[in-house]
mmCIF file of C-alpha atoms in Angstrom:
data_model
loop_
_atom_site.group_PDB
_atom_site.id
_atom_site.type_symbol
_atom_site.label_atom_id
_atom_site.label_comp_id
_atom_site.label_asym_id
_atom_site.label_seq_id
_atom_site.Cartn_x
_atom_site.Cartn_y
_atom_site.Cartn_z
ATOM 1 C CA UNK A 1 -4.315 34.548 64.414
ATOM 2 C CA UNK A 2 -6.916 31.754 65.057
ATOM 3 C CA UNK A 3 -6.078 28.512 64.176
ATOM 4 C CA UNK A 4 -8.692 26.385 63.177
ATOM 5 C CA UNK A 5 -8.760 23.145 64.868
ATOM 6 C CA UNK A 6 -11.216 23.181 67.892
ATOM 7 C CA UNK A 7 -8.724 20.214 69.311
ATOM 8 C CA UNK A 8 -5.347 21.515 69.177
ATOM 9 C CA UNK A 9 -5.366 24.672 67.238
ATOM 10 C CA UNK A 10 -3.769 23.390 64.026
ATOM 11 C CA UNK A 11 -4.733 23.858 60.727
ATOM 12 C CA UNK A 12 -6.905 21.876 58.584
ATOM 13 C CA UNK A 13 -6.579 20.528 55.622
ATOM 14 C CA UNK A 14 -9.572 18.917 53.446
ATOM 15 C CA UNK A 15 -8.952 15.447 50.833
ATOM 16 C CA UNK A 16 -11.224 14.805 47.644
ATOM 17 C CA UNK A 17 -13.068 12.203 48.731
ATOM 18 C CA UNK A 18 -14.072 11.024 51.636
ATOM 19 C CA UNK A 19 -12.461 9.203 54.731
ATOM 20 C CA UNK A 20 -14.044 7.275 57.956
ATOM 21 C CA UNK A 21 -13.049 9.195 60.576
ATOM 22 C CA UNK A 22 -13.823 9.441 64.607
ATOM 23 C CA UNK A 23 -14.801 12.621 66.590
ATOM 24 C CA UNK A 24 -12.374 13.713 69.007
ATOM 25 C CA UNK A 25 -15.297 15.062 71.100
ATOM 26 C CA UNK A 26 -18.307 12.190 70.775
ATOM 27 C CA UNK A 27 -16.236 9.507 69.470
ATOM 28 C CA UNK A 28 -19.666 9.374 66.666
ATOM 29 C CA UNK A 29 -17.846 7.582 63.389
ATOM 30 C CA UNK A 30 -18.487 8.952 60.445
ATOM 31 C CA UNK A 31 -17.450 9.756 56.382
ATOM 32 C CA UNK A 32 -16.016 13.399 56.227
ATOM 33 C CA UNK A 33 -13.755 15.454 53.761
ATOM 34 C CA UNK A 34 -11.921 17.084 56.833
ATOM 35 C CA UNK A 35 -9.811 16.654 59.685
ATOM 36 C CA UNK A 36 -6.381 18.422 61.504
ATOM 37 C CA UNK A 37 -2.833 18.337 60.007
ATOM 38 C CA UNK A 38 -2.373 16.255 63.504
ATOM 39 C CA UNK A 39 -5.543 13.867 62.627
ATOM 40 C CA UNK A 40 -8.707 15.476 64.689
ATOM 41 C CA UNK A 41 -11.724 15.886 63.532
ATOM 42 C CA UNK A 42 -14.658 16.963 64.858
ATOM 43 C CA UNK A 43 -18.369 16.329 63.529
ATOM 44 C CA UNK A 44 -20.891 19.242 62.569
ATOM 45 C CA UNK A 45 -22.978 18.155 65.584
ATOM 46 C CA UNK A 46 -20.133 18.983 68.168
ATOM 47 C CA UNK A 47 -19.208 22.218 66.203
ATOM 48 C CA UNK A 48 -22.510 23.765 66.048
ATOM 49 C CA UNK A 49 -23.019 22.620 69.886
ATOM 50 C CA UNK A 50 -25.096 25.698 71.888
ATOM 51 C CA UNK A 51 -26.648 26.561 68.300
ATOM 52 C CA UNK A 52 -29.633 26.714 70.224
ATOM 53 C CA UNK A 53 -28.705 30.344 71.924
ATOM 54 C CA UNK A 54 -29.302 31.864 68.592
ATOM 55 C CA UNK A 55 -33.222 31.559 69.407
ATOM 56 C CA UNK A 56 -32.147 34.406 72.697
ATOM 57 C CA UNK A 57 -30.962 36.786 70.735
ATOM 58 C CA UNK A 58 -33.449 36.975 68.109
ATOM 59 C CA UNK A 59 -36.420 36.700 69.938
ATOM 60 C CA UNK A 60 -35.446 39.638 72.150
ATOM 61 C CA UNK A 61 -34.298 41.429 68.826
ATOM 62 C CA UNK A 62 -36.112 44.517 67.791
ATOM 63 C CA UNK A 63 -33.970 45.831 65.384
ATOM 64 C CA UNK A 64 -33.919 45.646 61.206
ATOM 65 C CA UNK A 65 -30.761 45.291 60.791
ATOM 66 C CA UNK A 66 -29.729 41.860 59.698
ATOM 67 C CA UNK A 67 -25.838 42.675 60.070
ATOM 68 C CA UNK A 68 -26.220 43.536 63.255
ATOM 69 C CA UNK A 69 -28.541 40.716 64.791
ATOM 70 C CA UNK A 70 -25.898 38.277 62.806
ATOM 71 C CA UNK A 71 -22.957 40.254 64.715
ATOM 72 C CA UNK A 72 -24.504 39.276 67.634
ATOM 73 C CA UNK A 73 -24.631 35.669 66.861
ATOM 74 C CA UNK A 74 -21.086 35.880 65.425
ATOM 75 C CA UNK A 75 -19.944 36.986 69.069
ATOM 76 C CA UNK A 76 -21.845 34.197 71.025
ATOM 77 C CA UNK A 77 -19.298 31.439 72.714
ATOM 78 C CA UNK A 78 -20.697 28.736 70.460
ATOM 79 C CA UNK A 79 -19.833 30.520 66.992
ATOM 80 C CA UNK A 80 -16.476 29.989 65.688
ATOM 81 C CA UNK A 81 -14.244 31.827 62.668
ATOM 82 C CA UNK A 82 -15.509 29.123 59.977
ATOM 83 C CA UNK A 83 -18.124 26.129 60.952
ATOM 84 C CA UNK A 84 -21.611 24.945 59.795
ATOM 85 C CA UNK A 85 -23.040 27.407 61.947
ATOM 86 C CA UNK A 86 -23.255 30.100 59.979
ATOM 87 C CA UNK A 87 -25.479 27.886 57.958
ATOM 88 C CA UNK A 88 -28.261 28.602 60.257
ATOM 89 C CA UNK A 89 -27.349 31.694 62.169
ATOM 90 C CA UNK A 90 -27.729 33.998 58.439
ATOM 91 C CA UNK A 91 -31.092 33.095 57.539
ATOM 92 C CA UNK A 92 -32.063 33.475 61.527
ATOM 93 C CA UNK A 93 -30.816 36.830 61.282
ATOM 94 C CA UNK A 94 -32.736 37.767 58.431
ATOM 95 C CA UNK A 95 -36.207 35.884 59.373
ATOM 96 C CA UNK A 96 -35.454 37.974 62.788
ATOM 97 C CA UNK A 97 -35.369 41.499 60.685
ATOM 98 C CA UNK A 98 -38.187 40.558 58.473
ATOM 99 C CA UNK A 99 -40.309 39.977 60.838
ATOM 100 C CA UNK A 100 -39.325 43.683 62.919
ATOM 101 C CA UNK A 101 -39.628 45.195 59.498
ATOM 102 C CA UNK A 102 -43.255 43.760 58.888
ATOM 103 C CA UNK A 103 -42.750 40.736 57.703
ATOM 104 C CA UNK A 104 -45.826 38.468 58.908
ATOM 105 C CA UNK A 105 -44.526 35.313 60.108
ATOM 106 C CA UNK A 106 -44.413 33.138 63.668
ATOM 107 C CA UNK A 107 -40.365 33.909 64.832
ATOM 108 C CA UNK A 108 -40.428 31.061 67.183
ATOM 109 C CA UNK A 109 -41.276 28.705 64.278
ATOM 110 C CA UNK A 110 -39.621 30.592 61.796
ATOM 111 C CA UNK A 111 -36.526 30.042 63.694
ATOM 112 C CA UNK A 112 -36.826 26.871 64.482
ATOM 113 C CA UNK A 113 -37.359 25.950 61.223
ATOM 114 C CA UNK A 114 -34.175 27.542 59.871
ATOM 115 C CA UNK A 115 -32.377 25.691 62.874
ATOM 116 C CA UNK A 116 -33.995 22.257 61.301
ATOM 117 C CA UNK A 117 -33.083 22.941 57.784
ATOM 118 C CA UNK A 118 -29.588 24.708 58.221
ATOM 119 C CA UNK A 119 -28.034 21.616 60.333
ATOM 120 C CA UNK A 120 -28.555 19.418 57.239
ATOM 121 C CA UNK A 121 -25.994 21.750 55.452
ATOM 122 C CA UNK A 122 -22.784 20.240 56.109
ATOM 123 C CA UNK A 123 -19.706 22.236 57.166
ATOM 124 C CA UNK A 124 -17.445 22.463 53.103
ATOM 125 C CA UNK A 125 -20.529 22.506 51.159
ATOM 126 C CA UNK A 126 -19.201 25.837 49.321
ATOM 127 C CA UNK A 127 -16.366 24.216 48.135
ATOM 128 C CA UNK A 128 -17.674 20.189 47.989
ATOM 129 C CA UNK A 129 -21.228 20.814 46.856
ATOM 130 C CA UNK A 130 -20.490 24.318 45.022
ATOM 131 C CA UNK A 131 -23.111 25.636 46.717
ATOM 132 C CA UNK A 132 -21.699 27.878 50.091
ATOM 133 C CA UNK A 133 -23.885 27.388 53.197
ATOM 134 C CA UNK A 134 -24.786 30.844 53.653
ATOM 135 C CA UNK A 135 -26.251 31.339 50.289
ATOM 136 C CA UNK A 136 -28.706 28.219 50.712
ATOM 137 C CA UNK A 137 -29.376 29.688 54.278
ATOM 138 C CA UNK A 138 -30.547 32.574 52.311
ATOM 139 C CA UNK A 139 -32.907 30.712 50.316
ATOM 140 C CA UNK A 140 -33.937 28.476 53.421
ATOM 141 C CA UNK A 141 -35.132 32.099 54.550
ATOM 142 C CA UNK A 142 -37.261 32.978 51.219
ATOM 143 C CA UNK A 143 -38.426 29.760 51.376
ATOM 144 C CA UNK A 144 -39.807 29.920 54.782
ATOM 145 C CA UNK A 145 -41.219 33.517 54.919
ATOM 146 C CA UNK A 146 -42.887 32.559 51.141
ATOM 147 C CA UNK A 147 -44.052 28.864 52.492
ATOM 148 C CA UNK A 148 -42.091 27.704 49.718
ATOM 149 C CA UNK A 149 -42.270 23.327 49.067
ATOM 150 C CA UNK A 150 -40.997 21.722 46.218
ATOM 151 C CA UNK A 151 -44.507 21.882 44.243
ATOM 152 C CA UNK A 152 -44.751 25.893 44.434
ATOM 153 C CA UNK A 153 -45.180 28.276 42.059
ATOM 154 C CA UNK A 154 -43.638 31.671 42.770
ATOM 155 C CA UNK A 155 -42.424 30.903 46.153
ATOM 156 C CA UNK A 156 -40.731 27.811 44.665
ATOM 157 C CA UNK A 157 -38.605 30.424 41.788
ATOM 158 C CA UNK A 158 -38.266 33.082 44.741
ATOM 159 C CA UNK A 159 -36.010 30.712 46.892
ATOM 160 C CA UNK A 160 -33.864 29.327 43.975
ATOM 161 C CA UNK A 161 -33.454 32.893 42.539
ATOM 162 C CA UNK A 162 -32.371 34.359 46.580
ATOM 163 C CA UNK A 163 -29.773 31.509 46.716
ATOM 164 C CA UNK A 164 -28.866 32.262 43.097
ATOM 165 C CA UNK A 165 -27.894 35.839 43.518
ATOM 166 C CA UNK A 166 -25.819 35.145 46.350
ATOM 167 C CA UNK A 167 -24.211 32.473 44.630
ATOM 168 C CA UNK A 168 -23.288 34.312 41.703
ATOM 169 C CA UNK A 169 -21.946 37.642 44.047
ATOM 170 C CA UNK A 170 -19.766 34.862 46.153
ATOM 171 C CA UNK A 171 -18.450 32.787 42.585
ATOM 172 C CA UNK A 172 -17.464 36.391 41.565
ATOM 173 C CA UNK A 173 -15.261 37.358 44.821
ATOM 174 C CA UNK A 174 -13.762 33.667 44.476
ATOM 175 C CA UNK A 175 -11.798 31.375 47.160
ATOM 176 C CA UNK A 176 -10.533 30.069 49.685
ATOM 177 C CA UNK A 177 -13.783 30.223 51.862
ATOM 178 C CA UNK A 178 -14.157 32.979 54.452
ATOM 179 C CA UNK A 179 -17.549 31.848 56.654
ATOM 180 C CA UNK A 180 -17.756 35.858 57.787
ATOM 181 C CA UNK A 181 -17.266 37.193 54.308
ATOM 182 C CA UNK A 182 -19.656 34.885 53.097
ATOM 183 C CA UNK A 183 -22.797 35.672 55.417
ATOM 184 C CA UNK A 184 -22.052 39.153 55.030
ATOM 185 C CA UNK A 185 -22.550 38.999 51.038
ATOM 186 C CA UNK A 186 -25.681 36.608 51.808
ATOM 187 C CA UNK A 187 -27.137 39.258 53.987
ATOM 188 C CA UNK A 188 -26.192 42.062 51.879
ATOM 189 C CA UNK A 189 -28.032 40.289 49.270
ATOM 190 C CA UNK A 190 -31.556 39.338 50.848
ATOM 191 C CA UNK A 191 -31.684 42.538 52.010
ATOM 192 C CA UNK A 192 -31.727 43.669 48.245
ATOM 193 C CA UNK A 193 -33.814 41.036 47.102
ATOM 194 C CA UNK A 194 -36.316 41.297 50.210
ATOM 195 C CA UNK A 195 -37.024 44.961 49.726
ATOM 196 C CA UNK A 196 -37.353 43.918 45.358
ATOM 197 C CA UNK A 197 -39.743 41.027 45.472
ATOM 198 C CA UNK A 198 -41.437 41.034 48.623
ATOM 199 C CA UNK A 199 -41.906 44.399 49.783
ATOM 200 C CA UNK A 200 -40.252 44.780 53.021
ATOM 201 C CA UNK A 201 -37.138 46.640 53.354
ATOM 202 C CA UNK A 202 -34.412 45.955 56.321
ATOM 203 C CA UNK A 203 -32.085 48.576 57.662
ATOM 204 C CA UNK A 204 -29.042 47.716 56.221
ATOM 205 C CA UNK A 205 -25.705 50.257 56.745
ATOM 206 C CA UNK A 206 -22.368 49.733 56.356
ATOM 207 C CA UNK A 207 -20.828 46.103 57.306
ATOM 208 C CA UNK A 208 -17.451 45.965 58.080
ATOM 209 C CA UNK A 209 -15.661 42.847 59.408
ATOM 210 C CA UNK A 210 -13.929 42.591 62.806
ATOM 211 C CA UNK A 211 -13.050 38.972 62.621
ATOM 212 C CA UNK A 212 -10.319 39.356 60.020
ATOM 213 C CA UNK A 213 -7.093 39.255 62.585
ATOM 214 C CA UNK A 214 -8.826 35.281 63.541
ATOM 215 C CA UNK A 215 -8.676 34.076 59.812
ATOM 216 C CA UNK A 216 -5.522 32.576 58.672
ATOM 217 C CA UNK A 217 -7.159 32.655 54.798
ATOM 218 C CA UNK A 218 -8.135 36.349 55.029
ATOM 219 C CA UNK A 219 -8.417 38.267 51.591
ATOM 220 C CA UNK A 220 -7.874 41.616 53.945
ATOM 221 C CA UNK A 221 -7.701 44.416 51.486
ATOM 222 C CA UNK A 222 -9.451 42.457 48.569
ATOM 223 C CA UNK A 223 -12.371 41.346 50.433
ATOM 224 C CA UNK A 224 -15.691 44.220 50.361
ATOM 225 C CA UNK A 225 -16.093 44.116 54.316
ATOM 226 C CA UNK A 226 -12.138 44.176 55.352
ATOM 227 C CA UNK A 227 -11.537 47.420 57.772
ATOM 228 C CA UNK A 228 -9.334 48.857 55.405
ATOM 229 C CA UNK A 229 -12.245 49.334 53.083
ATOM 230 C CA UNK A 230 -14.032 51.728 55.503
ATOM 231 C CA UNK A 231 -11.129 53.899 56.204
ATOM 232 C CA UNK A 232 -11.284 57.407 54.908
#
């Protein structure tokens, strides 16, 4: 089993409000929900640190597949069991098979943007905002491919309805968080709403996890994508 502290491997544990605390790595000073049972804590910027790799893989991508261009990112050095960085790394995944399925739109920028927008998401959104990462970074994703700003018409209702739906599928599957668990869902659920309301269908087969043996919170048999589910 993984443990989740990138310090010392202990768990962590998360308090209501929030408390000045130092990074262990940059020593930046900050206000965070989060830190070890032993007392590190790390900030989003050193947790997300080689983010930038993500713009390798997808540029070199020529698949449709959104699952598997966001197994590949799952499997780079910089990507850990739970973090902020799936807050990017889904909607990269799906700008990356949108535009191999069709979709018209720059990658480079695409991708850059989604980089830009999903740092601002901080790591416990899902259960501090009540919004999970990876279902905003599924809107971030309408709302670049539509050119979405806040005084849009349809683009504008596009974006809130994406992050909607995978709102309401996550709310229905309930807690603790599972980062892997909930990108899958997010992905699962552009796909849908990709090929509905703008016209482009993904590949999309089966997902099944392979992460569950690093998550100390695993839902194994309950969760959709545990390998249990996709034995015979």
């Amino acid at each position: 089993m993984q443990d989740e502290c990138l310090i010392c491997k202990a768990p962590l544990e998360y308090f209501e409000t929030s408390q000045t605390m130092t990074c262990a790595i940059c020593g930046k000073t900050e206000q965070s929900r989060a830190c070890c049972v032993s007392g590190h804590y790390v900030c989003d910027a050193c947790h997300t640190r080689g983010l930038d790799s993500i713009f390798g893989v997808c540029l070199n991508e020529t698949g449709k597949n959104p699952y598997t261009i966001l197994a590949q990112l799952m499997d780079l050095p910089f990507c850990h069991m739970h973090g902020p960085e799936h807050h990017t790394m889904v909607g990269a995944s799906l700008l990356t098979a949108y535009h191999n399925a069709g979709g018209t739109i720059d990658l480079l920028l695409a991708l850059g943007e989604m980089q830009d927008r999903g740092r601002k998401v901080p790591g416990g959104a899902c259960g501090f905002w009540g919004a999970c990462g990876a279902g905003i970074s599924a809107g971030m994703y309408v709302s670049i491919v539509t050119g979405s700003t806040p005084l849009a018409g349809e683009a504008w209702g596009l974006s809130n309805q994406m992050t909607a739906r995978v709102l309401a599928a996550l709310g229905e599957l309930g807690g603790p968080r599972c980062c892997k668990r909930n990108s899958f869902v997010a992905i699962r659920e552009a796909a849908a709403f990709t090929r509905e309301c703008l016209g482009i269908s993904m590949d999309l087969g089966e997902m099944v996890c392979t992460h569950s043996h690093q998550n100390n919170q695993c839902h194994k048999a309950e969760c959709p994508f545990h390998p249990k589910k996709a034995e015979p």
